[in-house]
């Protein structure tokens, strides 16, 4: 490891280039990192530490920065920054420290950056049980092509654990020659331009086949809008998919929080409850870090606790 003679501030451009070239992060993510790190620069300026070098940064500096963030006010609401927002700033700083480690520049280890716990976010990890999932999947009226499309969408969401933006991006050509197939695996490019393999269940494929067979248009999108009358692509949008799931959830009385992401949570939770290793689930979901996948252990651990309380209690 080498001690850099440049202040942390002078490394920021190199860090963003590293994010682009080495990490393959999108321009939007780079822009976000740049904006979040401006807050750290503001903090250093207040503390008269703009010239601080990577190896001089201490755990106490990080603690002071966390206090600084906790006392910041949101420009619009005037309220203190939410824990989630504070964590965005901390994650950007942690990424910068990871860059220093990759470049053999002596600095504080990235693991010293502890994120703020957000109890509200933990409570917000919602999922459906298999009975609720089945009820949702059976809701669309499959006597019309729109209903068959909607059934294919719901089956695909639960079968694959796709993010809704990834589902929207699927094209019909990816499903050529499905006639004699009962299973399918596809390579997609997910969040952060990361490639991963997704797997379709036999049931999901059957509904996709039925839907494609009925299509008479030439639009390349797998799932299209039947209300559009323009000559442009009729590809369903993320918002359309969200409204679609909400509509069917409401029809069968499922919880108000039900959304495409709820199906992704349900997919991951079901795998974990079946004993699938957390790192395998990480691959299925396309999470860059297994720490992100660990939110599901919070859910299943709570379930185990409830089972223990019900069946193993003297009270």
mmCIF file of C-alpha atoms in Angstrom:
data_model
loop_
_atom_site.group_PDB
_atom_site.id
_atom_site.type_symbol
_atom_site.label_atom_id
_atom_site.label_comp_id
_atom_site.label_asym_id
_atom_site.label_seq_id
_atom_site.Cartn_x
_atom_site.Cartn_y
_atom_site.Cartn_z
ATOM 1 C CA UNK A 1 0.000 0.000 0.000
ATOM 2 C CA UNK A 2 1.200 3.530 -0.779
ATOM 3 C CA UNK A 3 0.480 6.819 0.919
ATOM 4 C CA UNK A 4 -0.897 9.263 -1.618
ATOM 5 C CA UNK A 5 0.472 12.780 -1.703
ATOM 6 C CA UNK A 6 -2.790 14.063 -3.182
ATOM 7 C CA UNK A 7 -5.726 15.194 -1.030
ATOM 8 C CA UNK A 8 -8.894 13.093 -1.225
ATOM 9 C CA UNK A 9 -10.501 15.895 -3.270
ATOM 10 C CA UNK A 10 -7.947 15.434 -6.052
ATOM 11 C CA UNK A 11 -8.828 11.736 -6.381
ATOM 12 C CA UNK A 12 -12.506 12.230 -7.205
ATOM 13 C CA UNK A 13 -12.127 12.483 -10.988
ATOM 14 C CA UNK A 14 -9.954 9.344 -11.038
ATOM 15 C CA UNK A 15 -12.524 7.588 -8.840
ATOM 16 C CA UNK A 16 -15.386 8.362 -11.259
ATOM 17 C CA UNK A 17 -13.295 7.153 -14.208
ATOM 18 C CA UNK A 18 -12.619 3.934 -12.253
ATOM 19 C CA UNK A 19 -16.377 3.543 -11.708
ATOM 20 C CA UNK A 20 -16.905 3.786 -15.460
ATOM 21 C CA UNK A 21 -14.013 1.652 -16.746
ATOM 22 C CA UNK A 22 -13.361 -0.907 -14.004
ATOM 23 C CA UNK A 23 -16.809 -1.250 -12.434
ATOM 24 C CA UNK A 24 -18.883 -0.647 -15.553
ATOM 25 C CA UNK A 25 -21.308 1.603 -13.678
ATOM 26 C CA UNK A 26 -23.856 3.609 -15.634
ATOM 27 C CA UNK A 27 -23.399 7.327 -16.239
ATOM 28 C CA UNK A 28 -26.372 7.941 -13.932
ATOM 29 C CA UNK A 29 -24.704 6.042 -11.072
ATOM 30 C CA UNK A 30 -21.477 7.979 -11.645
ATOM 31 C CA UNK A 31 -23.455 11.221 -11.570
ATOM 32 C CA UNK A 32 -25.103 10.161 -8.299
ATOM 33 C CA UNK A 33 -21.748 9.302 -6.726
ATOM 34 C CA UNK A 34 -20.377 12.667 -7.814
ATOM 35 C CA UNK A 35 -23.348 14.501 -6.278
ATOM 36 C CA UNK A 36 -23.231 12.524 -3.035
ATOM 37 C CA UNK A 37 -19.505 13.105 -2.627
ATOM 38 C CA UNK A 38 -20.050 16.860 -2.936
ATOM 39 C CA UNK A 39 -21.702 16.616 0.477
ATOM 40 C CA UNK A 40 -18.533 15.021 1.852
ATOM 41 C CA UNK A 41 -16.507 17.862 0.324
ATOM 42 C CA UNK A 42 -18.853 20.333 2.018
ATOM 43 C CA UNK A 43 -18.246 18.555 5.328
ATOM 44 C CA UNK A 44 -14.449 18.662 4.856
ATOM 45 C CA UNK A 45 -14.609 22.370 4.074
ATOM 46 C CA UNK A 46 -16.563 23.079 7.269
ATOM 47 C CA UNK A 47 -13.996 21.069 9.254
ATOM 48 C CA UNK A 48 -11.072 22.836 7.514
ATOM 49 C CA UNK A 49 -9.901 19.491 6.154
ATOM 50 C CA UNK A 50 -10.117 20.014 2.401
ATOM 51 C CA UNK A 51 -6.432 19.054 2.147
ATOM 52 C CA UNK A 52 -6.846 15.784 4.047
ATOM 53 C CA UNK A 53 -5.119 12.839 2.347
ATOM 54 C CA UNK A 54 -6.586 9.325 2.133
ATOM 55 C CA UNK A 55 -4.274 7.886 4.815
ATOM 56 C CA UNK A 56 -5.172 10.688 7.250
ATOM 57 C CA UNK A 57 -8.903 9.944 7.236
ATOM 58 C CA UNK A 58 -9.921 8.411 10.580
ATOM 59 C CA UNK A 59 -12.902 6.580 12.047
ATOM 60 C CA UNK A 60 -13.630 9.721 14.044
ATOM 61 C CA UNK A 61 -13.849 11.730 10.795
ATOM 62 C CA UNK A 62 -16.411 9.243 9.529
ATOM 63 C CA UNK A 63 -18.362 9.471 12.789
ATOM 64 C CA UNK A 64 -18.364 13.276 12.570
ATOM 65 C CA UNK A 65 -19.572 13.016 8.972
ATOM 66 C CA UNK A 66 -22.439 10.751 10.064
ATOM 67 C CA UNK A 67 -23.434 13.329 12.692
ATOM 68 C CA UNK A 68 -23.204 16.023 10.027
ATOM 69 C CA UNK A 69 -25.556 14.059 7.742
ATOM 70 C CA UNK A 70 -27.988 13.291 10.565
ATOM 71 C CA UNK A 71 -28.350 17.030 11.237
ATOM 72 C CA UNK A 72 -28.830 18.035 7.612
ATOM 73 C CA UNK A 73 -32.224 19.331 6.484
ATOM 74 C CA UNK A 74 -33.984 18.272 3.309
ATOM 75 C CA UNK A 75 -34.094 21.254 0.924
ATOM 76 C CA UNK A 76 -37.758 20.635 0.047
ATOM 77 C CA UNK A 77 -39.419 19.375 3.221
ATOM 78 C CA UNK A 78 -37.203 21.137 5.755
ATOM 79 C CA UNK A 79 -37.085 17.913 7.748
ATOM 80 C CA UNK A 80 -33.970 15.966 8.744
ATOM 81 C CA UNK A 81 -32.598 13.646 6.072
ATOM 82 C CA UNK A 82 -34.154 10.199 6.088
ATOM 83 C CA UNK A 83 -31.900 7.308 7.098
ATOM 84 C CA UNK A 84 -32.133 5.960 3.549
ATOM 85 C CA UNK A 85 -30.873 9.263 2.120
ATOM 86 C CA UNK A 86 -28.049 9.452 4.668
ATOM 87 C CA UNK A 87 -27.001 5.970 3.572
ATOM 88 C CA UNK A 88 -26.716 7.070 -0.061
ATOM 89 C CA UNK A 89 -24.022 9.568 0.997
ATOM 90 C CA UNK A 90 -22.256 6.941 3.100
ATOM 91 C CA UNK A 91 -22.366 4.333 0.313
ATOM 92 C CA UNK A 92 -20.697 6.828 -2.046
ATOM 93 C CA UNK A 93 -17.921 7.405 0.500
ATOM 94 C CA UNK A 94 -17.548 3.655 0.995
ATOM 95 C CA UNK A 95 -17.177 3.224 -2.769
ATOM 96 C CA UNK A 96 -14.415 5.843 -2.745
ATOM 97 C CA UNK A 97 -12.570 3.916 -0.018
ATOM 98 C CA UNK A 98 -12.950 0.724 -2.060
ATOM 99 C CA UNK A 99 -11.331 2.577 -4.959
ATOM 100 C CA UNK A 100 -8.360 3.472 -2.743
ATOM 101 C CA UNK A 101 -7.981 -0.185 -1.742
ATOM 102 C CA UNK A 102 -8.113 -1.297 -5.393
ATOM 103 C CA UNK A 103 -5.409 1.210 -6.262
ATOM 104 C CA UNK A 104 -3.237 0.171 -3.278
ATOM 105 C CA UNK A 105 -3.624 3.633 -1.759
ATOM 106 C CA UNK A 106 -3.434 3.575 2.037
ATOM 107 C CA UNK A 107 -6.732 4.634 3.555
ATOM 108 C CA UNK A 108 -9.410 3.725 6.051
ATOM 109 C CA UNK A 109 -10.955 0.302 5.208
ATOM 110 C CA UNK A 110 -14.359 0.585 3.526
ATOM 111 C CA UNK A 111 -15.943 -1.677 6.148
ATOM 112 C CA UNK A 112 -15.415 1.100 8.697
ATOM 113 C CA UNK A 113 -18.299 2.925 7.017
ATOM 114 C CA UNK A 114 -21.352 1.647 8.866
ATOM 115 C CA UNK A 115 -24.733 2.455 7.365
ATOM 116 C CA UNK A 116 -27.543 3.917 9.417
ATOM 117 C CA UNK A 117 -30.214 1.381 10.332
ATOM 118 C CA UNK A 118 -33.579 2.201 8.847
ATOM 119 C CA UNK A 119 -36.258 0.411 10.861
ATOM 120 C CA UNK A 120 -38.952 1.738 8.560
ATOM 121 C CA UNK A 121 -37.231 0.200 5.549
ATOM 122 C CA UNK A 122 -36.915 -3.134 7.346
ATOM 123 C CA UNK A 123 -40.619 -3.092 8.082
ATOM 124 C CA UNK A 124 -41.203 -2.334 4.413
ATOM 125 C CA UNK A 125 -39.870 -5.677 3.140
ATOM 126 C CA UNK A 126 -43.211 -7.080 2.038
ATOM 127 C CA UNK A 127 -43.873 -10.402 0.380
ATOM 128 C CA UNK A 128 -46.816 -12.680 -0.373
ATOM 129 C CA UNK A 129 -47.197 -16.298 0.663
ATOM 130 C CA UNK A 130 -47.702 -18.991 -1.982
ATOM 131 C CA UNK A 131 -51.475 -19.048 -1.501
ATOM 132 C CA UNK A 132 -51.650 -15.300 -2.155
ATOM 133 C CA UNK A 133 -49.331 -15.625 -5.141
ATOM 134 C CA UNK A 134 -51.513 -18.331 -6.675
ATOM 135 C CA UNK A 135 -54.622 -16.221 -6.155
ATOM 136 C CA UNK A 136 -52.936 -13.289 -7.923
ATOM 137 C CA UNK A 137 -51.691 -15.399 -10.848
ATOM 138 C CA UNK A 138 -55.167 -16.822 -11.487
ATOM 139 C CA UNK A 139 -56.898 -13.426 -11.539
ATOM 140 C CA UNK A 140 -56.538 -12.247 -15.192
ATOM 141 C CA UNK A 141 -59.423 -13.122 -17.534
ATOM 142 C CA UNK A 142 -57.597 -15.236 -20.100
ATOM 143 C CA UNK A 143 -60.430 -15.161 -22.644
ATOM 144 C CA UNK A 144 -58.769 -12.086 -24.214
ATOM 145 C CA UNK A 145 -55.242 -11.471 -25.479
ATOM 146 C CA UNK A 146 -54.794 -8.733 -22.859
ATOM 147 C CA UNK A 147 -55.691 -11.207 -20.126
ATOM 148 C CA UNK A 148 -53.278 -13.798 -21.502
ATOM 149 C CA UNK A 149 -50.580 -11.118 -21.668
ATOM 150 C CA UNK A 150 -51.265 -10.136 -18.060
ATOM 151 C CA UNK A 151 -51.148 -13.766 -16.894
ATOM 152 C CA UNK A 152 -47.812 -14.189 -18.708
ATOM 153 C CA UNK A 153 -46.484 -11.038 -17.011
ATOM 154 C CA UNK A 154 -47.483 -12.165 -13.516
ATOM 155 C CA UNK A 155 -46.159 -15.698 -14.049
ATOM 156 C CA UNK A 156 -42.859 -14.317 -15.369
ATOM 157 C CA UNK A 157 -42.379 -11.912 -12.465
ATOM 158 C CA UNK A 158 -42.721 -14.697 -9.891
ATOM 159 C CA UNK A 159 -40.881 -17.317 -11.953
ATOM 160 C CA UNK A 160 -37.776 -15.211 -12.610
ATOM 161 C CA UNK A 161 -37.525 -12.572 -9.872
ATOM 162 C CA UNK A 162 -36.938 -9.966 -12.590
ATOM 163 C CA UNK A 163 -36.914 -6.290 -11.762
ATOM 164 C CA UNK A 164 -39.833 -4.612 -13.505
ATOM 165 C CA UNK A 165 -37.457 -2.542 -15.694
ATOM 166 C CA UNK A 166 -35.777 -5.781 -16.806
ATOM 167 C CA UNK A 167 -39.141 -7.344 -17.615
ATOM 168 C CA UNK A 168 -40.187 -4.331 -19.683
ATOM 169 C CA UNK A 169 -36.951 -4.608 -21.705
ATOM 170 C CA UNK A 170 -37.569 -8.201 -22.883
ATOM 171 C CA UNK A 171 -37.988 -8.659 -26.633
ATOM 172 C CA UNK A 172 -40.026 -11.214 -28.536
ATOM 173 C CA UNK A 173 -36.989 -12.495 -30.461
ATOM 174 C CA UNK A 174 -35.511 -13.786 -27.194
ATOM 175 C CA UNK A 175 -38.317 -16.346 -27.145
ATOM 176 C CA UNK A 176 -37.970 -17.752 -30.667
ATOM 177 C CA UNK A 177 -38.258 -21.538 -31.096
ATOM 178 C CA UNK A 178 -40.156 -22.126 -27.861
ATOM 179 C CA UNK A 179 -42.486 -24.769 -29.331
ATOM 180 C CA UNK A 180 -40.719 -27.834 -27.951
ATOM 181 C CA UNK A 181 -39.251 -26.269 -24.826
ATOM 182 C CA UNK A 182 -40.531 -26.737 -21.287
ATOM 183 C CA UNK A 183 -37.833 -24.598 -19.722
ATOM 184 C CA UNK A 184 -35.741 -21.629 -20.730
ATOM 185 C CA UNK A 185 -32.776 -19.682 -19.443
ATOM 186 C CA UNK A 186 -31.926 -16.251 -20.793
ATOM 187 C CA UNK A 187 -28.927 -13.991 -20.481
ATOM 188 C CA UNK A 188 -30.009 -10.450 -19.669
ATOM 189 C CA UNK A 189 -28.189 -7.230 -18.847
ATOM 190 C CA UNK A 190 -29.475 -6.066 -15.489
ATOM 191 C CA UNK A 191 -28.906 -3.147 -13.163
ATOM 192 C CA UNK A 192 -25.439 -1.599 -13.423
ATOM 193 C CA UNK A 193 -24.982 -3.274 -16.846
ATOM 194 C CA UNK A 194 -24.361 -6.592 -15.088
ATOM 195 C CA UNK A 195 -25.126 -9.728 -17.142
ATOM 196 C CA UNK A 196 -26.962 -12.568 -15.429
ATOM 197 C CA UNK A 197 -28.955 -15.672 -16.274
ATOM 198 C CA UNK A 198 -32.674 -15.866 -15.504
ATOM 199 C CA UNK A 199 -34.763 -19.040 -15.473
ATOM 200 C CA UNK A 200 -38.384 -19.495 -16.532
ATOM 201 C CA UNK A 201 -40.699 -22.085 -15.051
ATOM 202 C CA UNK A 202 -42.657 -24.418 -17.316
ATOM 203 C CA UNK A 203 -45.858 -22.641 -16.346
ATOM 204 C CA UNK A 204 -44.529 -19.173 -17.144
ATOM 205 C CA UNK A 205 -43.277 -20.383 -20.531
ATOM 206 C CA UNK A 206 -46.668 -21.887 -21.408
ATOM 207 C CA UNK A 207 -48.363 -18.530 -20.928
ATOM 208 C CA UNK A 208 -45.655 -16.688 -22.855
ATOM 209 C CA UNK A 209 -46.103 -19.181 -25.721
ATOM 210 C CA UNK A 210 -49.879 -18.653 -25.735
ATOM 211 C CA UNK A 211 -49.406 -14.910 -25.781
ATOM 212 C CA UNK A 212 -46.820 -14.867 -28.587
ATOM 213 C CA UNK A 213 -48.953 -17.266 -30.675
ATOM 214 C CA UNK A 214 -51.839 -14.766 -30.601
ATOM 215 C CA UNK A 215 -49.710 -11.757 -31.533
ATOM 216 C CA UNK A 216 -50.377 -10.449 -35.044
ATOM 217 C CA UNK A 217 -48.287 -7.271 -34.803
ATOM 218 C CA UNK A 218 -44.601 -6.774 -35.630
ATOM 219 C CA UNK A 219 -43.554 -4.870 -32.484
ATOM 220 C CA UNK A 220 -40.293 -6.302 -31.167
ATOM 221 C CA UNK A 221 -41.262 -5.821 -27.489
ATOM 222 C CA UNK A 222 -42.420 -8.957 -25.670
ATOM 223 C CA UNK A 223 -45.183 -7.170 -23.770
ATOM 224 C CA UNK A 224 -47.115 -4.407 -25.517
ATOM 225 C CA UNK A 225 -49.934 -1.973 -24.814
ATOM 226 C CA UNK A 226 -53.188 -2.592 -26.676
ATOM 227 C CA UNK A 227 -54.506 0.920 -26.156
ATOM 228 C CA UNK A 228 -51.754 2.706 -28.085
ATOM 229 C CA UNK A 229 -52.609 3.747 -31.618
ATOM 230 C CA UNK A 230 -49.332 5.338 -32.691
ATOM 231 C CA UNK A 231 -46.808 3.924 -35.114
ATOM 232 C CA UNK A 232 -44.132 3.973 -32.423
ATOM 233 C CA UNK A 233 -43.289 1.004 -30.209
ATOM 234 C CA UNK A 234 -46.143 -0.059 -27.964
ATOM 235 C CA UNK A 235 -43.807 -1.549 -25.373
ATOM 236 C CA UNK A 236 -45.368 -1.502 -21.905
ATOM 237 C CA UNK A 237 -43.735 0.937 -19.516
ATOM 238 C CA UNK A 238 -42.582 0.320 -15.950
ATOM 239 C CA UNK A 239 -45.508 2.411 -14.721
ATOM 240 C CA UNK A 240 -47.964 0.348 -16.791
ATOM 241 C CA UNK A 241 -46.618 -2.863 -15.248
ATOM 242 C CA UNK A 242 -46.983 -1.401 -11.767
ATOM 243 C CA UNK A 243 -50.587 -0.371 -12.431
ATOM 244 C CA UNK A 244 -51.331 -3.811 -13.855
ATOM 245 C CA UNK A 245 -50.124 -5.641 -10.736
ATOM 246 C CA UNK A 246 -51.940 -3.184 -8.455
ATOM 247 C CA UNK A 247 -55.164 -3.711 -10.389
ATOM 248 C CA UNK A 248 -55.159 -7.494 -9.995
ATOM 249 C CA UNK A 249 -54.023 -7.317 -6.372
ATOM 250 C CA UNK A 250 -56.975 -5.059 -5.593
ATOM 251 C CA UNK A 251 -59.403 -7.361 -7.412
ATOM 252 C CA UNK A 252 -58.582 -10.299 -5.132
ATOM 253 C CA UNK A 253 -58.112 -8.295 -1.940
ATOM 254 C CA UNK A 254 -54.353 -8.653 -1.566
ATOM 255 C CA UNK A 255 -52.448 -6.170 0.654
ATOM 256 C CA UNK A 256 -52.191 -2.600 -0.647
ATOM 257 C CA UNK A 257 -48.380 -2.828 -0.846
ATOM 258 C CA UNK A 258 -48.496 -5.487 -3.603
ATOM 259 C CA UNK A 259 -46.352 -4.409 -6.564
ATOM 260 C CA UNK A 260 -43.991 -6.009 -9.113
ATOM 261 C CA UNK A 261 -41.208 -5.664 -6.531
ATOM 262 C CA UNK A 262 -43.359 -7.537 -4.009
ATOM 263 C CA UNK A 263 -43.286 -10.501 -6.402
ATOM 264 C CA UNK A 264 -39.498 -10.223 -6.573
ATOM 265 C CA UNK A 265 -39.382 -10.224 -2.750
ATOM 266 C CA UNK A 266 -41.761 -13.205 -2.713
ATOM 267 C CA UNK A 267 -39.583 -15.091 -5.215
ATOM 268 C CA UNK A 268 -36.453 -14.564 -3.088
ATOM 269 C CA UNK A 269 -38.197 -15.346 0.199
ATOM 270 C CA UNK A 270 -39.641 -18.572 -1.197
ATOM 271 C CA UNK A 271 -36.189 -19.707 -2.377
ATOM 272 C CA UNK A 272 -34.662 -18.927 1.016
ATOM 273 C CA UNK A 273 -37.409 -20.826 2.838
ATOM 274 C CA UNK A 274 -36.755 -23.806 0.556
ATOM 275 C CA UNK A 275 -33.154 -23.839 1.764
ATOM 276 C CA UNK A 276 -31.424 -22.222 -1.221
ATOM 277 C CA UNK A 277 -28.052 -20.694 -0.291
ATOM 278 C CA UNK A 278 -28.059 -16.910 0.079
ATOM 279 C CA UNK A 279 -25.256 -16.451 -2.462
ATOM 280 C CA UNK A 280 -27.193 -18.429 -5.067
ATOM 281 C CA UNK A 281 -30.189 -16.165 -4.463
ATOM 282 C CA UNK A 282 -27.825 -13.208 -4.854
ATOM 283 C CA UNK A 283 -26.952 -14.507 -8.337
ATOM 284 C CA UNK A 284 -30.602 -15.051 -9.233
ATOM 285 C CA UNK A 285 -31.503 -11.500 -8.195
ATOM 286 C CA UNK A 286 -28.441 -9.840 -9.721
ATOM 287 C CA UNK A 287 -27.361 -8.144 -6.495
ATOM 288 C CA UNK A 288 -23.823 -6.753 -6.657
ATOM 289 C CA UNK A 289 -23.335 -7.361 -2.940
ATOM 290 C CA UNK A 290 -24.645 -10.231 -0.817
ATOM 291 C CA UNK A 291 -25.385 -7.687 1.924
ATOM 292 C CA UNK A 292 -28.306 -6.506 -0.210
ATOM 293 C CA UNK A 293 -29.652 -10.056 -0.374
ATOM 294 C CA UNK A 294 -29.440 -10.391 3.387
ATOM 295 C CA UNK A 295 -32.630 -8.339 3.815
ATOM 296 C CA UNK A 296 -34.475 -11.596 3.161
ATOM 297 C CA UNK A 297 -32.887 -13.288 6.152
ATOM 298 C CA UNK A 298 -34.500 -10.558 8.258
ATOM 299 C CA UNK A 299 -37.898 -11.655 6.953
ATOM 300 C CA UNK A 300 -37.348 -15.398 7.284
ATOM 301 C CA UNK A 301 -35.689 -15.055 10.703
ATOM 302 C CA UNK A 302 -38.827 -13.247 11.893
ATOM 303 C CA UNK A 303 -40.917 -16.139 10.571
ATOM 304 C CA UNK A 304 -38.730 -18.690 12.376
ATOM 305 C CA UNK A 305 -39.071 -16.666 15.563
ATOM 306 C CA UNK A 306 -42.872 -16.700 15.258
ATOM 307 C CA UNK A 307 -42.878 -20.465 14.663
ATOM 308 C CA UNK A 308 -40.666 -21.021 17.708
ATOM 309 C CA UNK A 309 -42.926 -18.848 19.842
ATOM 310 C CA UNK A 310 -46.047 -20.710 18.677
ATOM 311 C CA UNK A 311 -44.798 -24.259 19.036
ATOM 312 C CA UNK A 312 -42.118 -24.056 21.704
ATOM 313 C CA UNK A 313 -43.502 -21.925 24.495
ATOM 314 C CA UNK A 314 -44.490 -22.728 28.052
ATOM 315 C CA UNK A 315 -46.745 -19.687 28.155
#
